[in-house]
mmCIF file of C-alpha atoms in Angstrom:
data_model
loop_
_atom_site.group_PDB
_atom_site.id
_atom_site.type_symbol
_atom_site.label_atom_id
_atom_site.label_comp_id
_atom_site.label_asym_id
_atom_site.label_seq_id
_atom_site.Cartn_x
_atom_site.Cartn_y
_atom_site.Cartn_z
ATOM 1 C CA UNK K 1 20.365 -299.941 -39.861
ATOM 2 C CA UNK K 2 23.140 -297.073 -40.239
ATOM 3 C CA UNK K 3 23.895 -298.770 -44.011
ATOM 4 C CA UNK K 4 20.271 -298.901 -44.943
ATOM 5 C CA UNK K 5 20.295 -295.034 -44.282
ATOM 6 C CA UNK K 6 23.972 -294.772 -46.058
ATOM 7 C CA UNK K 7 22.445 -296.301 -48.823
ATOM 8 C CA UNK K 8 19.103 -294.381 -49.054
ATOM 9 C CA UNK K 9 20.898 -291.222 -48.747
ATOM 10 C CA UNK K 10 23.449 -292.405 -51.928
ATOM 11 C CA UNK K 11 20.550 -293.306 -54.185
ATOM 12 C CA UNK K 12 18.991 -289.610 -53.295
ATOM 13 C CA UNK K 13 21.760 -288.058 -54.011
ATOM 14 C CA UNK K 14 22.656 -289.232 -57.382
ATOM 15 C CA UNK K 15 18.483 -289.020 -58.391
ATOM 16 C CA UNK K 16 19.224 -285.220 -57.852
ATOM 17 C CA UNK K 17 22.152 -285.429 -59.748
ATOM 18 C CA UNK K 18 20.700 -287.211 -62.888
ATOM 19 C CA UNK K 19 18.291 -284.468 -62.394
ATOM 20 C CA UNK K 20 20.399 -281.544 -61.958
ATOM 21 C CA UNK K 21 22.334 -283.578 -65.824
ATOM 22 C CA UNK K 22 19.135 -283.408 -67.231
ATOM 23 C CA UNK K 23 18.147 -279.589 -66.827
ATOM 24 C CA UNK K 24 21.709 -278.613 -67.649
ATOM 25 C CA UNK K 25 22.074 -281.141 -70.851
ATOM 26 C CA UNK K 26 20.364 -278.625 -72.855
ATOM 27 C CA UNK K 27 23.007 -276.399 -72.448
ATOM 28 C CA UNK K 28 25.485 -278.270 -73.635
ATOM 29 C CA UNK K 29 23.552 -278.611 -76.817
ATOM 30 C CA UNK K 30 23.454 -274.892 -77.056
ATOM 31 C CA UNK K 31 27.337 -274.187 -76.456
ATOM 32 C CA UNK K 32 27.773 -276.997 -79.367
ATOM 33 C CA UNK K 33 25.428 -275.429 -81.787
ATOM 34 C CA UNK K 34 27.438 -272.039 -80.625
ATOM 35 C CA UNK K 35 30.465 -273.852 -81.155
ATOM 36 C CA UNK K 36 29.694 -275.122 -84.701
ATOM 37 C CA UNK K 37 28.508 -271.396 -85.956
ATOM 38 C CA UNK K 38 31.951 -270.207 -85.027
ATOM 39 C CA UNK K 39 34.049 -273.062 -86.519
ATOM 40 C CA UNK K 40 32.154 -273.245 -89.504
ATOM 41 C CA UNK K 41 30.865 -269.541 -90.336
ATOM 42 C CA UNK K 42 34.074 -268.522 -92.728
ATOM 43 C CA UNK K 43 33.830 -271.359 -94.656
ATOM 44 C CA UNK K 44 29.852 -271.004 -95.161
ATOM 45 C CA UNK K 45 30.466 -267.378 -95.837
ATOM 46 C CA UNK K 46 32.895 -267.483 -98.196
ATOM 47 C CA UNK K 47 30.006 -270.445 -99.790
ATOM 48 C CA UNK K 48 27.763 -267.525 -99.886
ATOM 49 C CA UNK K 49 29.842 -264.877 -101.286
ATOM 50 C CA UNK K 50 30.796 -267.098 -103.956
ATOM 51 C CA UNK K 51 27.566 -268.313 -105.065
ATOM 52 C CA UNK K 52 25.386 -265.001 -103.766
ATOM 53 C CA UNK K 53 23.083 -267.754 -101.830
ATOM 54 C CA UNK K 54 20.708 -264.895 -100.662
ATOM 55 C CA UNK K 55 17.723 -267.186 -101.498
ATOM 56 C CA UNK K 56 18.652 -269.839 -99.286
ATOM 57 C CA UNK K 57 20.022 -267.603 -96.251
ATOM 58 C CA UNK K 58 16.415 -266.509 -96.434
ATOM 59 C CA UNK K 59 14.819 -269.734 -96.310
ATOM 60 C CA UNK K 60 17.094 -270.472 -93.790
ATOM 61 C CA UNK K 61 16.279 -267.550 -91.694
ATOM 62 C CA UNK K 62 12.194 -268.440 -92.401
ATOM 63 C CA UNK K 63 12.546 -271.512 -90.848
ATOM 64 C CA UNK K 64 14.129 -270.501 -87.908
ATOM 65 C CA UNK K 65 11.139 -267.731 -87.310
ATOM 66 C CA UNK K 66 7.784 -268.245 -85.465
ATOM 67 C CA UNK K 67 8.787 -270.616 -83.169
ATOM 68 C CA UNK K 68 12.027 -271.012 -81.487
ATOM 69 C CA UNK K 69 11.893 -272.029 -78.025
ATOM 70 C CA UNK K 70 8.109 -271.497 -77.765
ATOM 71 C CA UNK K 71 7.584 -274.249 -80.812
ATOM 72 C CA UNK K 72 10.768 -275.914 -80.720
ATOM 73 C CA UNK K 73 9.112 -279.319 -82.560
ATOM 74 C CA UNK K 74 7.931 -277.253 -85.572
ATOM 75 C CA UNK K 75 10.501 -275.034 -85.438
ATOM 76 C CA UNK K 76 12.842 -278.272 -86.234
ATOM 77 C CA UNK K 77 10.137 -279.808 -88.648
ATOM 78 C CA UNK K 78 10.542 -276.826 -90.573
ATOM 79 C CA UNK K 79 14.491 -276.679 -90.587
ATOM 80 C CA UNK K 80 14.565 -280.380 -91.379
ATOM 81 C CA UNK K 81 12.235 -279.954 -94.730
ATOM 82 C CA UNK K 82 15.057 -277.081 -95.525
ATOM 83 C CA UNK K 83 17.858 -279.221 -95.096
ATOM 84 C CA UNK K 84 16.267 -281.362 -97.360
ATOM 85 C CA UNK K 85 17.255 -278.817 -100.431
ATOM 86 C CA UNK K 86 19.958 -276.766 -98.567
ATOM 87 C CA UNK K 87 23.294 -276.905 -99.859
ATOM 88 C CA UNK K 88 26.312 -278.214 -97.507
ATOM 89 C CA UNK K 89 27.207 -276.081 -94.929
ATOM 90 C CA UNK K 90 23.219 -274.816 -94.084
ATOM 91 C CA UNK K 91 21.925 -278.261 -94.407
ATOM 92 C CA UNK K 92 24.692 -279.387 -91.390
ATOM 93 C CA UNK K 93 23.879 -276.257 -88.943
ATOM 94 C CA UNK K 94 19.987 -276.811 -89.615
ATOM 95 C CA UNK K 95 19.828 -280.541 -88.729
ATOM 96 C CA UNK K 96 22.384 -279.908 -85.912
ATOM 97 C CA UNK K 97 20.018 -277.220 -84.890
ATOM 98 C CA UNK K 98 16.605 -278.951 -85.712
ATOM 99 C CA UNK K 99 17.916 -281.810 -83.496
ATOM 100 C CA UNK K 100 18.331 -279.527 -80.895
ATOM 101 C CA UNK K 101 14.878 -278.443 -80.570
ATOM 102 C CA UNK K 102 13.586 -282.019 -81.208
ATOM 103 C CA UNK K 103 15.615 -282.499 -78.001
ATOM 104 C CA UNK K 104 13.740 -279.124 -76.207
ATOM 105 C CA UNK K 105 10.731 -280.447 -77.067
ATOM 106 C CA UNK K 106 10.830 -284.253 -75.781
ATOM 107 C CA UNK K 107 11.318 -285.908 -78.819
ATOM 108 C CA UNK K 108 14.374 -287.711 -78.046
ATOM 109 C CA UNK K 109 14.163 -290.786 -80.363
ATOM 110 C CA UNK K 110 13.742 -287.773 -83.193
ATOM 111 C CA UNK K 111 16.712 -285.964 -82.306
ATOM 112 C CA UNK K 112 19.105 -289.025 -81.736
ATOM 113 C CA UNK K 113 18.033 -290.142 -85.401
ATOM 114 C CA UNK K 114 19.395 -286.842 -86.835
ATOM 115 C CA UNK K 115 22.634 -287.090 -84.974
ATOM 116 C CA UNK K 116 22.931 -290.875 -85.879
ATOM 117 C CA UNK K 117 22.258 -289.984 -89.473
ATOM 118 C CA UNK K 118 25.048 -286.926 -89.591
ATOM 119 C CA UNK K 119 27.343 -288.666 -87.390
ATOM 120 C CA UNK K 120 27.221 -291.976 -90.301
ATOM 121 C CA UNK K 121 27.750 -289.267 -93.406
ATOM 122 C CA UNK K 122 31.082 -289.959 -94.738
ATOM 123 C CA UNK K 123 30.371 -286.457 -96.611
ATOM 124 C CA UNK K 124 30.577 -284.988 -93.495
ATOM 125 C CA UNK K 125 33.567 -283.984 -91.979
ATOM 126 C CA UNK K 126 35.299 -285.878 -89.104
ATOM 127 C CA UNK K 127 34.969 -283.073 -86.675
ATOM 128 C CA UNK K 128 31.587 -282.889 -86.968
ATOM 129 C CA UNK K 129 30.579 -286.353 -87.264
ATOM 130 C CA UNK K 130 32.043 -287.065 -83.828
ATOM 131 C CA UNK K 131 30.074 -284.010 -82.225
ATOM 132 C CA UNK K 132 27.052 -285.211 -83.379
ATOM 133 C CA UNK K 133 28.230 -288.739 -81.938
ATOM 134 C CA UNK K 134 28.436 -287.256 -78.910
ATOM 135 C CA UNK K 135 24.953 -284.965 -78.876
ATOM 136 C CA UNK K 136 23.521 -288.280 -80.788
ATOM 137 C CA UNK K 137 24.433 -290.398 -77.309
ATOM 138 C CA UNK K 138 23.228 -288.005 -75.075
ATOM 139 C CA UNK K 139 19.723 -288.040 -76.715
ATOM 140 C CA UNK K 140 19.174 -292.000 -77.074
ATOM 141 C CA UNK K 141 19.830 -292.105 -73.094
ATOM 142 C CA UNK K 142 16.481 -290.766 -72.522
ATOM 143 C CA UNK K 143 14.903 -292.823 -75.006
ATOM 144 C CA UNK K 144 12.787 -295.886 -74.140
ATOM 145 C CA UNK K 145 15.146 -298.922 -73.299
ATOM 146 C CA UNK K 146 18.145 -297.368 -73.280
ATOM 147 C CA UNK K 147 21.793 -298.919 -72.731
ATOM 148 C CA UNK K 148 23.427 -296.020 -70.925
ATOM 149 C CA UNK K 149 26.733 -298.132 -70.672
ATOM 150 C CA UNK K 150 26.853 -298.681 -74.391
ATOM 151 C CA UNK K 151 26.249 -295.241 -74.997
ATOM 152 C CA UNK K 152 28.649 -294.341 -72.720
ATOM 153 C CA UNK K 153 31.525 -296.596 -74.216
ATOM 154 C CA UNK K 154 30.764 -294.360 -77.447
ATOM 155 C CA UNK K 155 31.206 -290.696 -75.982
ATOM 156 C CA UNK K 156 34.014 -291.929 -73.693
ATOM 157 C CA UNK K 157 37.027 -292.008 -76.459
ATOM 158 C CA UNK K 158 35.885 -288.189 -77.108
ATOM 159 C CA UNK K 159 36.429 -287.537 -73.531
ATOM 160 C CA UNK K 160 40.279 -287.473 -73.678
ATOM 161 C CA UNK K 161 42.675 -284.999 -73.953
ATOM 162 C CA UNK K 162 43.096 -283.591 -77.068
ATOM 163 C CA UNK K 163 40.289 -284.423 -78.718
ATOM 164 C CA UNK K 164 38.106 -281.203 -80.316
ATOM 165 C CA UNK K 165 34.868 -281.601 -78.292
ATOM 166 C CA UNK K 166 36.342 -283.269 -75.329
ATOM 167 C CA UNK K 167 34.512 -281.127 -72.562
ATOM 168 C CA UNK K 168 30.872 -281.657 -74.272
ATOM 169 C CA UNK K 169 31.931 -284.767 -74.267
ATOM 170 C CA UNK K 170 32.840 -285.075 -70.731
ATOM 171 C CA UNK K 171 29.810 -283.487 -69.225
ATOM 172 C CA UNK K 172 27.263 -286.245 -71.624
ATOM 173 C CA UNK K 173 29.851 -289.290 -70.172
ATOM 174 C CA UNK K 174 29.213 -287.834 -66.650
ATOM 175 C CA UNK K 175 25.094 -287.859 -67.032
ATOM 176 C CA UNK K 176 25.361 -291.442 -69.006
ATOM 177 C CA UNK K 177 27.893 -292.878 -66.021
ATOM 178 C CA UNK K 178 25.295 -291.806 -63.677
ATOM 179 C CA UNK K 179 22.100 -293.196 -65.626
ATOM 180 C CA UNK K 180 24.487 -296.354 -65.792
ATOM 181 C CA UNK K 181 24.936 -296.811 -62.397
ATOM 182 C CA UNK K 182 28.379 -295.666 -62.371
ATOM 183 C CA UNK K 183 28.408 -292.870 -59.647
ATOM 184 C CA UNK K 184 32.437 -293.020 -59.369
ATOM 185 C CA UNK K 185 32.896 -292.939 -63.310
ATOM 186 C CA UNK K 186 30.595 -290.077 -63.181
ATOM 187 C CA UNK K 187 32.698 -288.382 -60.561
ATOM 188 C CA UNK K 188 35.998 -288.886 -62.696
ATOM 189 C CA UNK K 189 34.398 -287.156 -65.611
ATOM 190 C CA UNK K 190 32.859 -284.181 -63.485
ATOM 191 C CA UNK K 191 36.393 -283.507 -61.783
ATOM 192 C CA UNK K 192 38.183 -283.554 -64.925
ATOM 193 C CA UNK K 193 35.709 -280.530 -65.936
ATOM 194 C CA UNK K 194 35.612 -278.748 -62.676
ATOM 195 C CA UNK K 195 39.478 -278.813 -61.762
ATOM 196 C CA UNK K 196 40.723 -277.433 -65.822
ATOM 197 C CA UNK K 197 40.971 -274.316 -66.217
ATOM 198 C CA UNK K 198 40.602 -274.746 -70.068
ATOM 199 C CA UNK K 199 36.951 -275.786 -69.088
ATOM 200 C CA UNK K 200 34.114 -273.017 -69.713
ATOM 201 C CA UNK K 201 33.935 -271.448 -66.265
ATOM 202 C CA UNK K 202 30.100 -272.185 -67.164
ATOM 203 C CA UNK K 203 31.277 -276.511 -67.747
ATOM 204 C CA UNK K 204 33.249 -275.691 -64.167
ATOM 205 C CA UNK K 205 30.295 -274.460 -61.956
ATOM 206 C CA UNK K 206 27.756 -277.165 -63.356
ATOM 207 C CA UNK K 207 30.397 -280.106 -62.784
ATOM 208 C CA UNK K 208 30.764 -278.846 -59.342
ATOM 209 C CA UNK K 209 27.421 -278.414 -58.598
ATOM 210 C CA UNK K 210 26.747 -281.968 -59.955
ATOM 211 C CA UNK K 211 29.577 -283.025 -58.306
ATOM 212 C CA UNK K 212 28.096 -281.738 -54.854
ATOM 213 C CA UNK K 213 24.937 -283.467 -55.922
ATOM 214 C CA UNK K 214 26.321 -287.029 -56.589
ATOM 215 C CA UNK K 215 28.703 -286.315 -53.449
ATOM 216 C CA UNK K 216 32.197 -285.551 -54.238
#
């Protein structure tokens, strides 16, 4: 009887941890949309200084407006159309960014499409291709049907050290590992965030409190 209990109380504890993933996934979206303005923003500037783009840093700006958070599927509707005629470096940020608010508002299947698609454009640099990889992964999970060990076996090279994104990376293995099934997988991925110090002390407390979750 005492394993039927052991058991129950497992399966509990990793539903609130898959839980406690999916609040906190949006957040990792953010810091990598965060993460690509500061990377990218001298190139793109120096883009607009040379070519005086005020046109399309308008347009850009327009699309952003009216919505946001409180319309995030329109608000991406209306930075994918602008993508559409952007040039380079503000057609990258606004599908990374309209993905991200297909993914605030539900539309998973929407927002995995736009990673898959940047993360397949040889024009795109490496760096960013395997960030959207990543993102792109973490969105198909929580699609219809989804093989959360396949994904999984795509983020996890982009988990190890040395790699650019590893610590997004780490934090969508740990929520695919635990839609897989894979509790103790999930636990090596969570540690590896919670116990380095080059970890966001923001990556740190929600591994731990995941961690705590899924039982440590």
């Amino acid at each position: 009887m005492s394993d039927i209990f052991t058991e129950v109380d497992e399966d509990l504890r990793r539903e609130r941890a898959k839980a406690l993933w999916k609040r906190y996934g949006r957040y990792v979206v953010a810091v990598a949309v965060i993460a690509i303005l500061a990377v990218g923003a001298h190139t793109w500037w120096r883009s607009y200084e040379q070519s005086q783009q005020l046109e399309m840093a308008d347009r850009y700006t327009a699309a952003l407006a009216g919505g946001g958070e409180s319309a995030p599927a329109e608000t991406a509707a209306r930075l994918e159309e602008f993508a559409g005629t952007a040039g380079e470096g503000y057609r990258l940020i606004a599908l990374l960014r309209a993905a991200g608010f297909y993914g605030e508002a539900g539309e998973h299947r929407a927002a995995a499409d736009i990673y898959g698609a940047i993360a397949a454009d040889q024009s795109v640099e490496t760096l960013y291709r395997d960030l959207a990889t990543i993102l792109g992964a973490g969105q198909a999970a929580q699609t219809e049907g989804a093989d959360a060990a396949a994904l999984l076996e795509e983020v996890a090279p982009h988990t190890v050290e040395g790699t650019p994104w590893r610590f997004i990376a780490l934090e969508v293995a740990a929520g695919l590992a635990l839609q897989a099934g894979k509790p103790d997988r999930a636990r090596e991925f969570l540690g590896t965030i919670a116990d380095n110090q080059e970890a966001s002390q923001q990556s740190r407390s929600r591994a731990g409190e995941i961690l705590r979750a899924v039982g440590e």
